[in-house]
């Protein structure tokens, strides 16, 4: 049985210490989030490489149809996980582009600060908590 794949949580960073009176999204904060996003992307890329290697080395032509089906299901599960991670990598790259353009950390709907702690919890967030809550309510009501 293959080892259970972990969801990528952002636990390998030190929370940013906000200093009194410092400007939001100053150079230190931008560097903090750039590092978080680059590390996260690197972890995902390494996982893609491990999966590719695993699928190439673990290919067996089982005589038993049940064993073959189990292996195919395992590979399908891994590929679905990698597809989600591929989409996440694109989202991370888009977020890094926002950092480069100076738009990172601000809500794309209302323009206010998203907040350091929210961004640490979800570095790819592009909505403040109020706009995100409103969007989820609308989504639930419209069934989108």
PDB file of C-alpha atoms in Angstrom:
ATOM      1  CA  UNK A   1       0.000   0.000   0.000  1.00  0.00           C
ATOM      2  CA  UNK A   2       1.474   3.410  -0.912  1.00  0.00           C
ATOM      3  CA  UNK A   3       2.223   5.930   1.779  1.00  0.00           C
ATOM      4  CA  UNK A   4      -0.507   8.505   2.343  1.00  0.00           C
ATOM      5  CA  UNK A   5       0.319  11.746   0.565  1.00  0.00           C
ATOM      6  CA  UNK A   6       0.204  14.850   2.710  1.00  0.00           C
ATOM      7  CA  UNK A   7      -1.665  17.993   1.821  1.00  0.00           C
ATOM      8  CA  UNK A   8       0.770  20.831   1.604  1.00  0.00           C
ATOM      9  CA  UNK A   9       0.338  23.018   4.597  1.00  0.00           C
ATOM     10  CA  UNK A  10       2.465  26.028   5.188  1.00  0.00           C
ATOM     11  CA  UNK A  11       4.142  25.071   8.409  1.00  0.00           C
ATOM     12  CA  UNK A  12       7.800  25.595   7.566  1.00  0.00           C
ATOM     13  CA  UNK A  13       7.995  29.315   8.188  1.00  0.00           C
ATOM     14  CA  UNK A  14       8.348  31.697  11.074  1.00  0.00           C
ATOM     15  CA  UNK A  15       5.357  34.027  11.440  1.00  0.00           C
ATOM     16  CA  UNK A  16       6.145  37.620  10.577  1.00  0.00           C
ATOM     17  CA  UNK A  17       6.597  39.867  13.591  1.00  0.00           C
ATOM     18  CA  UNK A  18       4.670  43.053  12.926  1.00  0.00           C
ATOM     19  CA  UNK A  19       6.448  46.118  14.249  1.00  0.00           C
ATOM     20  CA  UNK A  20       4.494  49.063  15.586  1.00  0.00           C
ATOM     21  CA  UNK A  21       3.905  51.712  12.950  1.00  0.00           C
ATOM     22  CA  UNK A  22       5.412  49.817  10.033  1.00  0.00           C
ATOM     23  CA  UNK A  23       3.914  50.272   6.603  1.00  0.00           C
ATOM     24  CA  UNK A  24       1.781  47.445   5.202  1.00  0.00           C
ATOM     25  CA  UNK A  25       3.538  45.374   2.526  1.00  0.00           C
ATOM     26  CA  UNK A  26       6.912  46.972   3.160  1.00  0.00           C
ATOM     27  CA  UNK A  27      10.066  45.341   1.776  1.00  0.00           C
ATOM     28  CA  UNK A  28      10.444  42.963   4.744  1.00  0.00           C
ATOM     29  CA  UNK A  29       6.851  41.747   4.455  1.00  0.00           C
ATOM     30  CA  UNK A  30       7.118  41.340   0.695  1.00  0.00           C
ATOM     31  CA  UNK A  31      10.321  39.332   1.151  1.00  0.00           C
ATOM     32  CA  UNK A  32       8.609  37.195   3.836  1.00  0.00           C
ATOM     33  CA  UNK A  33       5.749  36.258   1.509  1.00  0.00           C
ATOM     34  CA  UNK A  34       7.982  35.827  -1.520  1.00  0.00           C
ATOM     35  CA  UNK A  35      10.035  33.310   0.453  1.00  0.00           C
ATOM     36  CA  UNK A  36       6.920  31.452   1.663  1.00  0.00           C
ATOM     37  CA  UNK A  37       5.523  31.204  -1.866  1.00  0.00           C
ATOM     38  CA  UNK A  38       8.823  30.157  -3.445  1.00  0.00           C
ATOM     39  CA  UNK A  39       9.374  27.466  -0.793  1.00  0.00           C
ATOM     40  CA  UNK A  40       5.826  26.175  -1.255  1.00  0.00           C
ATOM     41  CA  UNK A  41       6.253  26.049  -5.023  1.00  0.00           C
ATOM     42  CA  UNK A  42       9.569  24.210  -4.616  1.00  0.00           C
ATOM     43  CA  UNK A  43       7.946  21.589  -2.342  1.00  0.00           C
ATOM     44  CA  UNK A  44       5.201  21.023  -4.897  1.00  0.00           C
ATOM     45  CA  UNK A  45       7.691  20.695  -7.741  1.00  0.00           C
ATOM     46  CA  UNK A  46       9.702  18.141  -5.757  1.00  0.00           C
ATOM     47  CA  UNK A  47       6.528  16.156  -5.119  1.00  0.00           C
ATOM     48  CA  UNK A  48       5.798  16.133  -8.860  1.00  0.00           C
ATOM     49  CA  UNK A  49       9.283  14.728  -9.476  1.00  0.00           C
ATOM     50  CA  UNK A  50       8.806  12.048  -6.796  1.00  0.00           C
ATOM     51  CA  UNK A  51       5.487  11.004  -8.325  1.00  0.00           C
ATOM     52  CA  UNK A  52       6.972  10.785 -11.807  1.00  0.00           C
ATOM     53  CA  UNK A  53       9.839   8.660 -10.510  1.00  0.00           C
ATOM     54  CA  UNK A  54       7.469   6.456  -8.494  1.00  0.00           C
ATOM     55  CA  UNK A  55       5.185   5.839 -11.446  1.00  0.00           C
ATOM     56  CA  UNK A  56       8.126   4.940 -13.688  1.00  0.00           C
ATOM     57  CA  UNK A  57       9.732   2.547 -11.204  1.00  0.00           C
ATOM     58  CA  UNK A  58       6.575   0.946  -9.820  1.00  0.00           C
ATOM     59  CA  UNK A  59       5.012  -0.106 -13.108  1.00  0.00           C
ATOM     60  CA  UNK A  60       4.314  -3.818 -12.850  1.00  0.00           C
ATOM     61  CA  UNK A  61       2.422  -5.994 -15.253  1.00  0.00           C
ATOM     62  CA  UNK A  62       0.406  -7.957 -12.727  1.00  0.00           C
ATOM     63  CA  UNK A  63      -1.171 -11.187 -13.905  1.00  0.00           C
ATOM     64  CA  UNK A  64      -4.011 -10.810 -11.433  1.00  0.00           C
ATOM     65  CA  UNK A  65      -6.666  -8.342 -12.719  1.00  0.00           C
ATOM     66  CA  UNK A  66      -7.368  -7.182  -9.152  1.00  0.00           C
ATOM     67  CA  UNK A  67      -3.726  -6.265  -8.591  1.00  0.00           C
ATOM     68  CA  UNK A  68      -3.628  -4.442 -11.938  1.00  0.00           C
ATOM     69  CA  UNK A  69      -6.809  -2.552 -11.062  1.00  0.00           C
ATOM     70  CA  UNK A  70      -5.405  -1.576  -7.659  1.00  0.00           C
ATOM     71  CA  UNK A  71      -2.233  -0.246  -9.233  1.00  0.00           C
ATOM     72  CA  UNK A  72      -4.177   1.711 -11.847  1.00  0.00           C
ATOM     73  CA  UNK A  73      -6.407   3.207  -9.151  1.00  0.00           C
ATOM     74  CA  UNK A  74      -3.341   4.185  -7.124  1.00  0.00           C
ATOM     75  CA  UNK A  75      -1.821   5.883 -10.176  1.00  0.00           C
ATOM     76  CA  UNK A  76      -5.109   7.648 -10.967  1.00  0.00           C
ATOM     77  CA  UNK A  77      -5.278   8.985  -7.422  1.00  0.00           C
ATOM     78  CA  UNK A  78      -1.704  10.242  -7.638  1.00  0.00           C
ATOM     79  CA  UNK A  79      -2.387  11.907 -10.969  1.00  0.00           C
ATOM     80  CA  UNK A  80      -5.476  13.688  -9.621  1.00  0.00           C
ATOM     81  CA  UNK A  81      -3.446  14.933  -6.682  1.00  0.00           C
ATOM     82  CA  UNK A  82      -0.683  16.139  -9.004  1.00  0.00           C
ATOM     83  CA  UNK A  83      -3.277  17.902 -11.167  1.00  0.00           C
ATOM     84  CA  UNK A  84      -4.541  19.826  -8.130  1.00  0.00           C
ATOM     85  CA  UNK A  85      -0.959  20.672  -7.240  1.00  0.00           C
ATOM     86  CA  UNK A  86      -0.275  21.791 -10.831  1.00  0.00           C
ATOM     87  CA  UNK A  87      -3.178  24.220 -10.553  1.00  0.00           C
ATOM     88  CA  UNK A  88      -1.837  25.397  -7.200  1.00  0.00           C
ATOM     89  CA  UNK A  89       1.599  25.997  -8.728  1.00  0.00           C
ATOM     90  CA  UNK A  90      -0.033  28.209 -11.375  1.00  0.00           C
ATOM     91  CA  UNK A  91      -1.855  30.102  -8.621  1.00  0.00           C
ATOM     92  CA  UNK A  92       1.421  30.558  -6.725  1.00  0.00           C
ATOM     93  CA  UNK A  93       3.089  31.879  -9.896  1.00  0.00           C
ATOM     94  CA  UNK A  94       0.188  34.299 -10.402  1.00  0.00           C
ATOM     95  CA  UNK A  95       0.599  35.445  -6.803  1.00  0.00           C
ATOM     96  CA  UNK A  96       4.340  35.958  -7.291  1.00  0.00           C
ATOM     97  CA  UNK A  97       3.455  38.125 -10.316  1.00  0.00           C
ATOM     98  CA  UNK A  98       1.183  40.195  -8.028  1.00  0.00           C
ATOM     99  CA  UNK A  99       4.135  40.687  -5.690  1.00  0.00           C
ATOM    100  CA  UNK A 100       6.300  41.835  -8.605  1.00  0.00           C
ATOM    101  CA  UNK A 101       3.637  44.318  -9.718  1.00  0.00           C
ATOM    102  CA  UNK A 102       3.163  45.685  -6.181  1.00  0.00           C
ATOM    103  CA  UNK A 103      -0.480  44.590  -5.946  1.00  0.00           C
ATOM    104  CA  UNK A 104      -0.006  41.727  -3.482  1.00  0.00           C
ATOM    105  CA  UNK A 105      -1.769  41.881  -0.147  1.00  0.00           C
ATOM    106  CA  UNK A 106      -4.693  44.009  -1.282  1.00  0.00           C
ATOM    107  CA  UNK A 107      -8.229  42.766  -1.925  1.00  0.00           C
ATOM    108  CA  UNK A 108      -9.003  42.580  -5.634  1.00  0.00           C
ATOM    109  CA  UNK A 109     -12.669  43.381  -4.926  1.00  0.00           C
ATOM    110  CA  UNK A 110     -12.528  46.324  -2.538  1.00  0.00           C
ATOM    111  CA  UNK A 111      -8.846  47.274  -2.416  1.00  0.00           C
ATOM    112  CA  UNK A 112      -8.317  47.101   1.347  1.00  0.00           C
ATOM    113  CA  UNK A 113      -5.451  45.283   3.047  1.00  0.00           C
ATOM    114  CA  UNK A 114      -5.973  41.534   3.246  1.00  0.00           C
ATOM    115  CA  UNK A 115      -3.828  41.309   6.380  1.00  0.00           C
ATOM    116  CA  UNK A 116      -0.575  39.610   7.328  1.00  0.00           C
ATOM    117  CA  UNK A 117      -2.129  36.752   9.336  1.00  0.00           C
ATOM    118  CA  UNK A 118      -4.682  35.897   6.647  1.00  0.00           C
ATOM    119  CA  UNK A 119      -1.931  35.880   4.030  1.00  0.00           C
ATOM    120  CA  UNK A 120       0.217  33.634   6.203  1.00  0.00           C
ATOM    121  CA  UNK A 121      -2.718  31.237   6.515  1.00  0.00           C
ATOM    122  CA  UNK A 122      -3.436  31.439   2.778  1.00  0.00           C
ATOM    123  CA  UNK A 123      -0.612  33.159   0.864  1.00  0.00           C
ATOM    124  CA  UNK A 124      -2.505  33.012  -2.437  1.00  0.00           C
ATOM    125  CA  UNK A 125      -5.538  34.851  -1.018  1.00  0.00           C
ATOM    126  CA  UNK A 126      -6.668  37.697  -3.239  1.00  0.00           C
ATOM    127  CA  UNK A 127      -9.788  38.714  -1.297  1.00  0.00           C
ATOM    128  CA  UNK A 128     -10.114  40.176   2.191  1.00  0.00           C
ATOM    129  CA  UNK A 129     -12.082  38.049   4.639  1.00  0.00           C
ATOM    130  CA  UNK A 130     -15.262  40.130   4.236  1.00  0.00           C
ATOM    131  CA  UNK A 131     -15.269  39.899   0.426  1.00  0.00           C
ATOM    132  CA  UNK A 132     -14.409  36.193   0.553  1.00  0.00           C
ATOM    133  CA  UNK A 133     -17.281  35.544   2.971  1.00  0.00           C
ATOM    134  CA  UNK A 134     -19.649  37.487   0.741  1.00  0.00           C
ATOM    135  CA  UNK A 135     -18.457  35.586  -2.346  1.00  0.00           C
ATOM    136  CA  UNK A 136     -19.026  32.260  -0.572  1.00  0.00           C
ATOM    137  CA  UNK A 137     -22.550  33.295   0.460  1.00  0.00           C
ATOM    138  CA  UNK A 138     -23.360  34.311  -3.123  1.00  0.00           C
ATOM    139  CA  UNK A 139     -21.865  31.077  -4.426  1.00  0.00           C
ATOM    140  CA  UNK A 140     -23.961  29.048  -1.991  1.00  0.00           C
ATOM    141  CA  UNK A 141     -27.154  30.937  -2.883  1.00  0.00           C
ATOM    142  CA  UNK A 142     -26.594  30.707  -6.623  1.00  0.00           C
ATOM    143  CA  UNK A 143     -25.261  27.168  -6.495  1.00  0.00           C
ATOM    144  CA  UNK A 144     -22.274  28.101  -8.636  1.00  0.00           C
TER     145      UNK A 144
END
